[in-house]
Amino acid sequence: MEVKYRLTKSTKFSVGIVGGFSTLFLNKNEINVRNNQFSQFIGESDDLNTLNFSGNIGFDFDYVISKKWIFNFNPMFKAHLNTFSQNNNGFRPYFLGVSSGIKYSF
């Protein structure tokens, strides 16, 4: 679930802030070692939750190319909130990512 709030909008360019949360499900708990010659199953992790929540916040930049085409650029910070079921020694996984693409309106 995400919520976007448009901060500025002009005929060519708009900026918004994005915030939300996600629910993630662990569907395969395997630890493997792989290279070009072989693949070896080692086992599975015993401290991962099967249900994980994450929160995200970022910006949404749109550049209007034409009435139907829009270029989108979206830098985002995502923090995982309960990845581990046991003591994780202070480790808190997070992602910094950038998405971009072209939107087409019908």
PDB file of N, CA and C in Angstrom:
ATOM      1  N   MET A   1       0.852  -1.142   0.000  1.00  0.00           N
ATOM      2  CA  MET A   1       0.000   0.000   0.000  1.00  0.00           C
ATOM      3  C   MET A   1       0.912   1.222   0.000  1.00  0.00           C
ATOM      4  N   GLU A   2       0.671   2.135  -0.925  1.00  0.00           N
ATOM      5  CA  GLU A   2       1.447   3.376  -1.002  1.00  0.00           C
ATOM      6  C   GLU A   2       0.509   4.560  -1.130  1.00  0.00           C
ATOM      7  N   VAL A   3       0.981   5.677  -0.609  1.00  0.00           N
ATOM      8  CA  VAL A   3       0.260   6.938  -0.734  1.00  0.00           C
ATOM      9  C   VAL A   3       1.217   7.941  -1.377  1.00  0.00           C
ATOM     10  N   LYS A   4       0.722   8.653  -2.401  1.00  0.00           N
ATOM     11  CA  LYS A   4       1.525   9.681  -3.058  1.00  0.00           C
ATOM     12  C   LYS A   4       0.857  11.031  -2.845  1.00  0.00           C
ATOM     13  N   TYR A   5       1.680  12.022  -2.515  1.00  0.00           N
ATOM     14  CA  TYR A   5       1.194  13.389  -2.357  1.00  0.00           C
ATOM     15  C   TYR A   5       1.993  14.276  -3.298  1.00  0.00           C
ATOM     16  N   ARG A   6       1.321  14.944  -4.194  1.00  0.00           N
ATOM     17  CA  ARG A   6       1.965  15.786  -5.198  1.00  0.00           C
ATOM     18  C   ARG A   6       2.367  17.103  -4.545  1.00  0.00           C
ATOM     19  N   LEU A   7       3.670  17.420  -4.535  1.00  0.00           N
ATOM     20  CA  LEU A   7       4.182  18.667  -3.949  1.00  0.00           C
ATOM     21  C   LEU A   7       4.107  19.818  -4.937  1.00  0.00           C
ATOM     22  N   THR A   8       4.510  19.570  -6.176  1.00  0.00           N
ATOM     23  CA  THR A   8       4.460  20.598  -7.218  1.00  0.00           C
ATOM     24  C   THR A   8       3.965  19.959  -8.505  1.00  0.00           C
ATOM     25  N   LYS A   9       3.350  20.769  -9.336  1.00  0.00           N
ATOM     26  CA  LYS A   9       2.920  20.277 -10.644  1.00  0.00           C
ATOM     27  C   LYS A   9       2.901  21.439 -11.611  1.00  0.00           C
ATOM     28  N   SER A  10       3.556  21.242 -12.739  1.00  0.00           N
ATOM     29  CA  SER A  10       3.510  22.208 -13.825  1.00  0.00           C
ATOM     30  C   SER A  10       3.071  21.455 -15.080  1.00  0.00           C
ATOM     31  N   THR A  11       3.074  22.109 -16.195  1.00  0.00           N
ATOM     32  CA  THR A  11       2.662  21.443 -17.429  1.00  0.00           C
ATOM     33  C   THR A  11       3.681  20.404 -17.887  1.00  0.00           C
ATOM     34  N   LYS A  12       4.941  20.534 -17.471  1.00  0.00           N
ATOM     35  CA  LYS A  12       5.988  19.605 -17.910  1.00  0.00           C
ATOM     36  C   LYS A  12       6.579  18.732 -16.806  1.00  0.00           C
ATOM     37  N   PHE A  13       6.540  19.201 -15.557  1.00  0.00           N
ATOM     38  CA  PHE A  13       7.271  18.525 -14.491  1.00  0.00           C
ATOM     39  C   PHE A  13       6.456  18.527 -13.205  1.00  0.00           C
ATOM     40  N   SER A  14       6.492  17.395 -12.470  1.00  0.00           N
ATOM     41  CA  SER A  14       5.828  17.337 -11.165  1.00  0.00           C
ATOM     42  C   SER A  14       6.687  16.535 -10.188  1.00  0.00           C
ATOM     43  N   VAL A  15       6.576  16.897  -8.910  1.00  0.00           N
ATOM     44  CA  VAL A  15       7.322  16.251  -7.836  1.00  0.00           C
ATOM     45  C   VAL A  15       6.335  15.840  -6.758  1.00  0.00           C
ATOM     46  N   GLY A  16       6.495  14.613  -6.272  1.00  0.00           N
ATOM     47  CA  GLY A  16       5.643  14.132  -5.197  1.00  0.00           C
ATOM     48  C   GLY A  16       6.453  13.370  -4.170  1.00  0.00           C
ATOM     49  N   ILE A  17       5.853  13.170  -3.004  1.00  0.00           N
ATOM     50  CA  ILE A  17       6.456  12.351  -1.958  1.00  0.00           C
ATOM     51  C   ILE A  17       5.621  11.076  -1.845  1.00  0.00           C
ATOM     52  N   VAL A  18       6.304   9.952  -1.636  1.00  0.00           N
ATOM     53  CA  VAL A  18       5.664   8.641  -1.595  1.00  0.00           C
ATOM     54  C   VAL A  18       5.982   7.983  -0.263  1.00  0.00           C
ATOM     55  N   GLY A  19       4.988   7.384   0.358  1.00  0.00           N
ATOM     56  CA  GLY A  19       5.198   6.634   1.587  1.00  0.00           C
ATOM     57  C   GLY A  19       4.270   5.441   1.621  1.00  0.00           C
ATOM     58  N   GLY A  20       4.686   4.385   2.301  1.00  0.00           N
ATOM     59  CA  GLY A  20       3.810   3.226   2.381  1.00  0.00           C
ATOM     60  C   GLY A  20       4.436   2.078   3.132  1.00  0.00           C
ATOM     61  N   PHE A  21       3.779   0.939   3.032  1.00  0.00           N
ATOM     62  CA  PHE A  21       4.265  -0.264   3.695  1.00  0.00           C
ATOM     63  C   PHE A  21       3.952  -1.474   2.832  1.00  0.00           C
ATOM     64  N   SER A  22       4.655  -2.559   3.104  1.00  0.00           N
ATOM     65  CA  SER A  22       4.481  -3.809   2.366  1.00  0.00           C
ATOM     66  C   SER A  22       4.456  -4.973   3.340  1.00  0.00           C
ATOM     67  N   THR A  23       3.815  -6.036   2.941  1.00  0.00           N
ATOM     68  CA  THR A  23       3.848  -7.301   3.654  1.00  0.00           C
ATOM     69  C   THR A  23       4.545  -8.301   2.742  1.00  0.00           C
ATOM     70  N   LEU A  24       5.559  -8.958   3.273  1.00  0.00           N
ATOM     71  CA  LEU A  24       6.358  -9.900   2.488  1.00  0.00           C
ATOM     72  C   LEU A  24       6.231 -11.299   3.092  1.00  0.00           C
ATOM     73  N   PHE A  25       6.153 -12.307   2.233  1.00  0.00           N
ATOM     74  CA  PHE A  25       6.023 -13.688   2.670  1.00  0.00           C
ATOM     75  C   PHE A  25       7.259 -14.475   2.242  1.00  0.00           C
ATOM     76  N   LEU A  26       7.851 -15.218   3.174  1.00  0.00           N
ATOM     77  CA  LEU A  26       8.987 -16.083   2.861  1.00  0.00           C
ATOM     78  C   LEU A  26       8.440 -17.366   2.246  1.00  0.00           C
ATOM     79  N   ASN A  27       8.807 -17.645   0.992  1.00  0.00           N
ATOM     80  CA  ASN A  27       8.277 -18.851   0.350  1.00  0.00           C
ATOM     81  C   ASN A  27       9.338 -19.931   0.118  1.00  0.00           C
ATOM     82  N   LYS A  28      10.615 -19.599   0.223  1.00  0.00           N
ATOM     83  CA  LYS A  28      11.687 -20.579   0.054  1.00  0.00           C
ATOM     84  C   LYS A  28      12.799 -20.227   1.022  1.00  0.00           C
ATOM     85  N   ASN A  29      13.074 -21.092   1.953  1.00  0.00           N
ATOM     86  CA  ASN A  29      14.129 -20.863   2.935  1.00  0.00           C
ATOM     87  C   ASN A  29      15.272 -21.820   2.614  1.00  0.00           C
ATOM     88  N   GLU A  30      16.128 -21.425   1.681  1.00  0.00           N
ATOM     89  CA  GLU A  30      17.253 -22.251   1.271  1.00  0.00           C
ATOM     90  C   GLU A  30      18.533 -21.432   1.236  1.00  0.00           C
ATOM     91  N   ILE A  31      19.612 -22.059   1.653  1.00  0.00           N
ATOM     92  CA  ILE A  31      20.942 -21.462   1.520  1.00  0.00           C
ATOM     93  C   ILE A  31      21.723 -22.333   0.549  1.00  0.00           C
ATOM     94  N   ASN A  32      22.161 -21.747  -0.563  1.00  0.00           N
ATOM     95  CA  ASN A  32      22.874 -22.475  -1.616  1.00  0.00           C
ATOM     96  C   ASN A  32      24.191 -21.774  -1.930  1.00  0.00           C
ATOM     97  N   VAL A  33      25.171 -22.545  -2.329  1.00  0.00           N
ATOM     98  CA  VAL A  33      26.426 -22.019  -2.860  1.00  0.00           C
ATOM     99  C   VAL A  33      26.434 -22.375  -4.342  1.00  0.00           C
ATOM    100  N   ARG A  34      26.635 -21.350  -5.184  1.00  0.00           N
ATOM    101  CA  ARG A  34      26.618 -21.581  -6.631  1.00  0.00           C
ATOM    102  C   ARG A  34      27.791 -20.864  -7.286  1.00  0.00           C
ATOM    103  N   ASN A  35      28.348 -21.489  -8.285  1.00  0.00           N
ATOM    104  CA  ASN A  35      29.292 -20.839  -9.185  1.00  0.00           C
ATOM    105  C   ASN A  35      29.115 -21.465 -10.562  1.00  0.00           C
ATOM    106  N   ASN A  36      30.029 -21.240 -11.475  1.00  0.00           N
ATOM    107  CA  ASN A  36      29.882 -21.758 -12.841  1.00  0.00           C
ATOM    108  C   ASN A  36      29.979 -23.273 -12.930  1.00  0.00           C
ATOM    109  N   GLN A  37      30.670 -23.928 -11.989  1.00  0.00           N
ATOM    110  CA  GLN A  37      30.881 -25.365 -12.063  1.00  0.00           C
ATOM    111  C   GLN A  37      29.849 -26.186 -11.280  1.00  0.00           C
ATOM    112  N   PHE A  38      29.337 -25.675 -10.158  1.00  0.00           N
ATOM    113  CA  PHE A  38      28.452 -26.511  -9.349  1.00  0.00           C
ATOM    114  C   PHE A  38      27.480 -25.657  -8.533  1.00  0.00           C
ATOM    115  N   SER A  39      26.488 -26.343  -7.960  1.00  0.00           N
ATOM    116  CA  SER A  39      25.526 -25.745  -7.044  1.00  0.00           C
ATOM    117  C   SER A  39      25.353 -26.709  -5.873  1.00  0.00           C
ATOM    118  N   GLN A  40      25.474 -26.184  -4.649  1.00  0.00           N
ATOM    119  CA  GLN A  40      25.402 -27.043  -3.471  1.00  0.00           C
ATOM    120  C   GLN A  40      24.404 -26.466  -2.466  1.00  0.00           C
ATOM    121  N   PHE A  41      23.417 -27.269  -2.076  1.00  0.00           N
ATOM    122  CA  PHE A  41      22.474 -26.890  -1.023  1.00  0.00           C
ATOM    123  C   PHE A  41      23.151 -27.069   0.327  1.00  0.00           C
ATOM    124  N   ILE A  42      23.151 -26.015   1.161  1.00  0.00           N
ATOM    125  CA  ILE A  42      23.807 -26.071   2.461  1.00  0.00           C
ATOM    126  C   ILE A  42      22.798 -26.313   3.581  1.00  0.00           C
ATOM    127  N   GLY A  43      21.651 -25.682   3.488  1.00  0.00           N
ATOM    128  CA  GLY A  43      20.642 -25.836   4.539  1.00  0.00           C
ATOM    129  C   GLY A  43      19.641 -24.707   4.457  1.00  0.00           C
ATOM    130  N   GLU A  44      19.105 -24.344   5.609  1.00  0.00           N
ATOM    131  CA  GLU A  44      18.170 -23.233   5.671  1.00  0.00           C
ATOM    132  C   GLU A  44      18.439 -22.406   6.919  1.00  0.00           C
ATOM    133  N   SER A  45      17.949 -21.176   6.910  1.00  0.00           N
ATOM    134  CA  SER A  45      18.125 -20.269   8.037  1.00  0.00           C
ATOM    135  C   SER A  45      17.065 -20.556   9.088  1.00  0.00           C
ATOM    136  N   ASP A  46      17.453 -20.502  10.361  1.00  0.00           N
ATOM    137  CA  ASP A  46      16.487 -20.776  11.428  1.00  0.00           C
ATOM    138  C   ASP A  46      16.022 -19.510  12.147  1.00  0.00           C
ATOM    139  N   ASP A  47      16.424 -18.319  11.663  1.00  0.00           N
ATOM    140  CA  ASP A  47      16.037 -17.095  12.367  1.00  0.00           C
ATOM    141  C   ASP A  47      15.240 -16.111  11.509  1.00  0.00           C
ATOM    142  N   LEU A  48      14.700 -16.551  10.366  1.00  0.00           N
ATOM    143  CA  LEU A  48      13.899 -15.672   9.517  1.00  0.00           C
ATOM    144  C   LEU A  48      12.415 -15.842   9.812  1.00  0.00           C
ATOM    145  N   ASN A  49      11.695 -14.736   9.894  1.00  0.00           N
ATOM    146  CA  ASN A  49      10.243 -14.797  10.030  1.00  0.00           C
ATOM    147  C   ASN A  49       9.612 -15.130   8.692  1.00  0.00           C
ATOM    148  N   THR A  50       8.549 -15.904   8.698  1.00  0.00           N
ATOM    149  CA  THR A  50       7.857 -16.223   7.450  1.00  0.00           C
ATOM    150  C   THR A  50       6.982 -15.066   6.982  1.00  0.00           C
ATOM    151  N   LEU A  51       6.664 -14.142   7.879  1.00  0.00           N
ATOM    152  CA  LEU A  51       5.905 -12.939   7.554  1.00  0.00           C
ATOM    153  C   LEU A  51       6.735 -11.736   7.966  1.00  0.00           C
ATOM    154  N   ASN A  52       6.949 -10.810   7.044  1.00  0.00           N
ATOM    155  CA  ASN A  52       7.844  -9.680   7.249  1.00  0.00           C
ATOM    156  C   ASN A  52       7.136  -8.407   6.790  1.00  0.00           C
ATOM    157  N   PHE A  53       7.340  -7.318   7.494  1.00  0.00           N
ATOM    158  CA  PHE A  53       6.762  -6.035   7.112  1.00  0.00           C
ATOM    159  C   PHE A  53       7.876  -5.058   6.774  1.00  0.00           C
ATOM    160  N   SER A  54       7.593  -4.128   5.865  1.00  0.00           N
ATOM    161  CA  SER A  54       8.577  -3.106   5.524  1.00  0.00           C
ATOM    162  C   SER A  54       7.855  -1.783   5.307  1.00  0.00           C
ATOM    163  N   GLY A  55       8.573  -0.715   5.573  1.00  0.00           N
ATOM    164  CA  GLY A  55       8.063   0.631   5.330  1.00  0.00           C
ATOM    165  C   GLY A  55       8.945   1.323   4.316  1.00  0.00           C
ATOM    166  N   ASN A  56       8.350   2.206   3.514  1.00  0.00           N
ATOM    167  CA  ASN A  56       9.143   2.898   2.509  1.00  0.00           C
ATOM    168  C   ASN A  56       8.733   4.365   2.404  1.00  0.00           C
ATOM    169  N   ILE A  57       9.727   5.173   2.012  1.00  0.00           N
ATOM    170  CA  ILE A  57       9.501   6.593   1.774  1.00  0.00           C
ATOM    171  C   ILE A  57      10.438   7.028   0.649  1.00  0.00           C
ATOM    172  N   GLY A  58       9.953   7.930  -0.188  1.00  0.00           N
ATOM    173  CA  GLY A  58      10.770   8.376  -1.302  1.00  0.00           C
ATOM    174  C   GLY A  58      10.115   9.519  -2.049  1.00  0.00           C
ATOM    175  N   PHE A  59      10.643   9.801  -3.218  1.00  0.00           N
ATOM    176  CA  PHE A  59      10.130  10.878  -4.066  1.00  0.00           C
ATOM    177  C   PHE A  59       9.676  10.309  -5.403  1.00  0.00           C
ATOM    178  N   ASP A  60       8.804  11.036  -6.059  1.00  0.00           N
ATOM    179  CA  ASP A  60       8.279  10.643  -7.360  1.00  0.00           C
ATOM    180  C   ASP A  60       8.395  11.843  -8.287  1.00  0.00           C
ATOM    181  N   PHE A  61       9.237  11.711  -9.318  1.00  0.00           N
ATOM    182  CA  PHE A  61       9.436  12.789 -10.285  1.00  0.00           C
ATOM    183  C   PHE A  61       8.840  12.363 -11.626  1.00  0.00           C
ATOM    184  N   ASP A  62       7.980  13.189 -12.189  1.00  0.00           N
ATOM    185  CA  ASP A  62       7.383  12.929 -13.493  1.00  0.00           C
ATOM    186  C   ASP A  62       7.740  14.051 -14.452  1.00  0.00           C
ATOM    187  N   TYR A  63       8.142  13.680 -15.667  1.00  0.00           N
ATOM    188  CA  TYR A  63       8.405  14.635 -16.734  1.00  0.00           C
ATOM    189  C   TYR A  63       7.493  14.292 -17.903  1.00  0.00           C
ATOM    190  N   VAL A  64       6.629  15.236 -18.290  1.00  0.00           N
ATOM    191  CA  VAL A  64       5.666  15.003 -19.359  1.00  0.00           C
ATOM    192  C   VAL A  64       6.359  15.151 -20.707  1.00  0.00           C
ATOM    193  N   ILE A  65       6.359  14.058 -21.468  1.00  0.00           N
ATOM    194  CA  ILE A  65       6.929  14.066 -22.810  1.00  0.00           C
ATOM    195  C   ILE A  65       5.878  14.513 -23.816  1.00  0.00           C
ATOM    196  N   SER A  66       4.672  13.969 -23.681  1.00  0.00           N
ATOM    197  CA  SER A  66       3.525  14.347 -24.511  1.00  0.00           C
ATOM    198  C   SER A  66       2.258  14.093 -23.690  1.00  0.00           C
ATOM    199  N   LYS A  67       1.093  14.254 -24.281  1.00  0.00           N
ATOM    200  CA  LYS A  67      -0.161  14.049 -23.540  1.00  0.00           C
ATOM    201  C   LYS A  67      -0.307  12.611 -23.046  1.00  0.00           C
ATOM    202  N   LYS A  68       0.275  11.661 -23.746  1.00  0.00           N
ATOM    203  CA  LYS A  68       0.123  10.251 -23.391  1.00  0.00           C
ATOM    204  C   LYS A  68       1.377   9.624 -22.775  1.00  0.00           C
ATOM    205  N   TRP A  69       2.533  10.240 -22.928  1.00  0.00           N
ATOM    206  CA  TRP A  69       3.791   9.668 -22.457  1.00  0.00           C
ATOM    207  C   TRP A  69       4.405  10.514 -21.340  1.00  0.00           C
ATOM    208  N   ILE A  70       4.806   9.833 -20.248  1.00  0.00           N
ATOM    209  CA  ILE A  70       5.424  10.499 -19.097  1.00  0.00           C
ATOM    210  C   ILE A  70       6.642   9.685 -18.666  1.00  0.00           C
ATOM    211  N   PHE A  71       7.771  10.369 -18.467  1.00  0.00           N
ATOM    212  CA  PHE A  71       8.963   9.726 -17.923  1.00  0.00           C
ATOM    213  C   PHE A  71       8.911   9.847 -16.407  1.00  0.00           C
ATOM    214  N   ASN A  72       9.155   8.726 -15.695  1.00  0.00           N
ATOM    215  CA  ASN A  72       9.069   8.689 -14.234  1.00  0.00           C
ATOM    216  C   ASN A  72      10.409   8.282 -13.637  1.00  0.00           C
ATOM    217  N   PHE A  73      10.812   8.966 -12.552  1.00  0.00           N
ATOM    218  CA  PHE A  73      12.042   8.688 -11.819  1.00  0.00           C
ATOM    219  C   PHE A  73      11.673   8.646 -10.344  1.00  0.00           C
ATOM    220  N   ASN A  74      12.052   7.549  -9.629  1.00  0.00           N
ATOM    221  CA  ASN A  74      11.540   7.325  -8.284  1.00  0.00           C
ATOM    222  C   ASN A  74      12.618   6.793  -7.346  1.00  0.00           C
ATOM    223  N   PRO A  75      13.375   7.667  -6.625  1.00  0.00           N
ATOM    224  CA  PRO A  75      14.303   7.177  -5.601  1.00  0.00           C
ATOM    225  C   PRO A  75      13.526   6.816  -4.332  1.00  0.00           C
ATOM    226  N   MET A  76      13.910   5.687  -3.693  1.00  0.00           N
ATOM    227  CA  MET A  76      13.127   5.168  -2.573  1.00  0.00           C
ATOM    228  C   MET A  76      14.032   4.567  -1.501  1.00  0.00           C
ATOM    229  N   PHE A  77      13.641   4.745  -0.234  1.00  0.00           N
ATOM    230  CA  PHE A  77      14.281   4.106   0.908  1.00  0.00           C
ATOM    231  C   PHE A  77      13.271   3.129   1.490  1.00  0.00           C
ATOM    232  N   LYS A  78      13.688   1.868   1.672  1.00  0.00           N
ATOM    233  CA  LYS A  78      12.798   0.844   2.224  1.00  0.00           C
ATOM    234  C   LYS A  78      13.492   0.162   3.386  1.00  0.00           C
ATOM    235  N   ALA A  79      12.837   0.118   4.554  1.00  0.00           N
ATOM    236  CA  ALA A  79      13.388  -0.521   5.751  1.00  0.00           C
ATOM    237  C   ALA A  79      12.538  -1.734   6.116  1.00  0.00           C
ATOM    238  N   HIS A  80      13.194  -2.867   6.347  1.00  0.00           N
ATOM    239  CA  HIS A  80      12.495  -4.078   6.782  1.00  0.00           C
ATOM    240  C   HIS A  80      12.369  -4.047   8.297  1.00  0.00           C
ATOM    241  N   LEU A  81      11.176  -4.319   8.808  1.00  0.00           N
ATOM    242  CA  LEU A  81      10.890  -4.067  10.212  1.00  0.00           C
ATOM    243  C   LEU A  81      11.014  -5.292  11.113  1.00  0.00           C
ATOM    244  N   ASN A  82      10.650  -6.462  10.675  1.00  0.00           N
ATOM    245  CA  ASN A  82      10.749  -7.657  11.540  1.00  0.00           C
ATOM    246  C   ASN A  82      11.225  -8.862  10.737  1.00  0.00           C
ATOM    247  N   THR A  83      12.370  -8.746  10.156  1.00  0.00           N
ATOM    248  CA  THR A  83      12.913  -9.807   9.307  1.00  0.00           C
ATOM    249  C   THR A  83      13.292 -11.045  10.107  1.00  0.00           C
ATOM    250  N   PHE A  84      13.841 -10.850  11.297  1.00  0.00           N
ATOM    251  CA  PHE A  84      14.403 -11.963  12.064  1.00  0.00           C
ATOM    252  C   PHE A  84      13.533 -12.322  13.253  1.00  0.00           C
ATOM    253  N   SER A  85      13.485 -13.628  13.574  1.00  0.00           N
ATOM    254  CA  SER A  85      12.696 -14.111  14.704  1.00  0.00           C
ATOM    255  C   SER A  85      13.513 -14.187  15.992  1.00  0.00           C
ATOM    256  N   GLN A  86      14.834 -14.121  15.897  1.00  0.00           N
ATOM    257  CA  GLN A  86      15.701 -14.187  17.069  1.00  0.00           C
ATOM    258  C   GLN A  86      16.563 -12.937  17.131  1.00  0.00           C
ATOM    259  N   ASN A  87      17.487 -12.899  18.061  1.00  0.00           N
ATOM    260  CA  ASN A  87      18.385 -11.767  18.212  1.00  0.00           C
ATOM    261  C   ASN A  87      19.204 -11.578  16.933  1.00  0.00           C
ATOM    262  N   ASN A  88      19.137 -10.384  16.363  1.00  0.00           N
ATOM    263  CA  ASN A  88      19.850 -10.127  15.111  1.00  0.00           C
ATOM    264  C   ASN A  88      21.094  -9.272  15.311  1.00  0.00           C
ATOM    265  N   ASN A  89      21.534  -9.080  16.555  1.00  0.00           N
ATOM    266  CA  ASN A  89      22.734  -8.305  16.880  1.00  0.00           C
ATOM    267  C   ASN A  89      22.707  -6.897  16.300  1.00  0.00           C
ATOM    268  N   GLY A  90      21.522  -6.292  16.254  1.00  0.00           N
ATOM    269  CA  GLY A  90      21.393  -4.923  15.773  1.00  0.00           C
ATOM    270  C   GLY A  90      21.326  -4.764  14.265  1.00  0.00           C
ATOM    271  N   PHE A  91      21.334  -5.860  13.514  1.00  0.00           N
ATOM    272  CA  PHE A  91      21.278  -5.779  12.056  1.00  0.00           C
ATOM    273  C   PHE A  91      19.861  -5.426  11.611  1.00  0.00           C
ATOM    274  N   ARG A  92      19.716  -4.344  10.861  1.00  0.00           N
ATOM    275  CA  ARG A  92      18.426  -3.899  10.340  1.00  0.00           C
ATOM    276  C   ARG A  92      18.553  -3.723   8.827  1.00  0.00           C
ATOM    277  N   PRO A  93      18.043  -4.675   8.057  1.00  0.00           N
ATOM    278  CA  PRO A  93      18.183  -4.566   6.595  1.00  0.00           C
ATOM    279  C   PRO A  93      17.370  -3.408   6.025  1.00  0.00           C
ATOM    280  N   TYR A  94      17.947  -2.758   5.012  1.00  0.00           N
ATOM    281  CA  TYR A  94      17.254  -1.680   4.308  1.00  0.00           C
ATOM    282  C   TYR A  94      17.743  -1.660   2.860  1.00  0.00           C
ATOM    283  N   PHE A  95      16.974  -0.999   2.023  1.00  0.00           N
ATOM    284  CA  PHE A  95      17.315  -0.855   0.613  1.00  0.00           C
ATOM    285  C   PHE A  95      17.224   0.594   0.217  1.00  0.00           C
ATOM    286  N   LEU A  96      18.166   1.037  -0.575  1.00  0.00           N
ATOM    287  CA  LEU A  96      18.100   2.322  -1.261  1.00  0.00           C
ATOM    288  C   LEU A  96      18.009   1.980  -2.737  1.00  0.00           C
ATOM    289  N   GLY A  97      16.943   2.413  -3.374  1.00  0.00           N
ATOM    290  CA  GLY A  97      16.754   2.034  -4.760  1.00  0.00           C
ATOM    291  C   GLY A  97      16.246   3.180  -5.606  1.00  0.00           C
ATOM    292  N   VAL A  98      16.403   3.030  -6.892  1.00  0.00           N
ATOM    293  CA  VAL A  98      15.900   4.012  -7.851  1.00  0.00           C
ATOM    294  C   VAL A  98      15.158   3.248  -8.946  1.00  0.00           C
ATOM    295  N   SER A  99      13.929   3.630  -9.163  1.00  0.00           N
ATOM    296  CA  SER A  99      13.149   3.060 -10.260  1.00  0.00           C
ATOM    297  C   SER A  99      12.907   4.153 -11.279  1.00  0.00           C
ATOM    298  N   SER A 100      12.851   3.771 -12.520  1.00  0.00           N
ATOM    299  CA  SER A 100      12.517   4.727 -13.567  1.00  0.00           C
ATOM    300  C   SER A 100      11.777   3.993 -14.673  1.00  0.00           C
ATOM    301  N   GLY A 101      11.073   4.761 -15.455  1.00  0.00           N
ATOM    302  CA  GLY A 101      10.348   4.131 -16.543  1.00  0.00           C
ATOM    303  C   GLY A 101       9.528   5.142 -17.315  1.00  0.00           C
ATOM    304  N   ILE A 102       8.770   4.609 -18.234  1.00  0.00           N
ATOM    305  CA  ILE A 102       7.896   5.404 -19.080  1.00  0.00           C
ATOM    306  C   ILE A 102       6.450   5.003 -18.792  1.00  0.00           C
ATOM    307  N   LYS A 103       5.595   5.985 -18.562  1.00  0.00           N
ATOM    308  CA  LYS A 103       4.158   5.739 -18.367  1.00  0.00           C
ATOM    309  C   LYS A 103       3.420   6.106 -19.655  1.00  0.00           C
ATOM    310  N   TYR A 104       2.450   5.275 -19.981  1.00  0.00           N
ATOM    311  CA  TYR A 104       1.591   5.548 -21.149  1.00  0.00           C
ATOM    312  C   TYR A 104       0.154   5.606 -20.680  1.00  0.00           C
ATOM    313  N   SER A 105      -0.556   6.663 -21.013  1.00  0.00           N
ATOM    314  CA  SER A 105      -1.971   6.821 -20.636  1.00  0.00           C
ATOM    315  C   SER A 105      -2.853   6.560 -21.844  1.00  0.00           C
ATOM    316  N   PHE A 106      -3.921   5.813 -21.622  1.00  0.00           N
ATOM    317  CA  PHE A 106      -4.875   5.510 -22.695  1.00  0.00           C
ATOM    318  C   PHE A 106      -5.854   6.649 -22.873  1.00  0.00           C
TER     319      PHE A 106
END
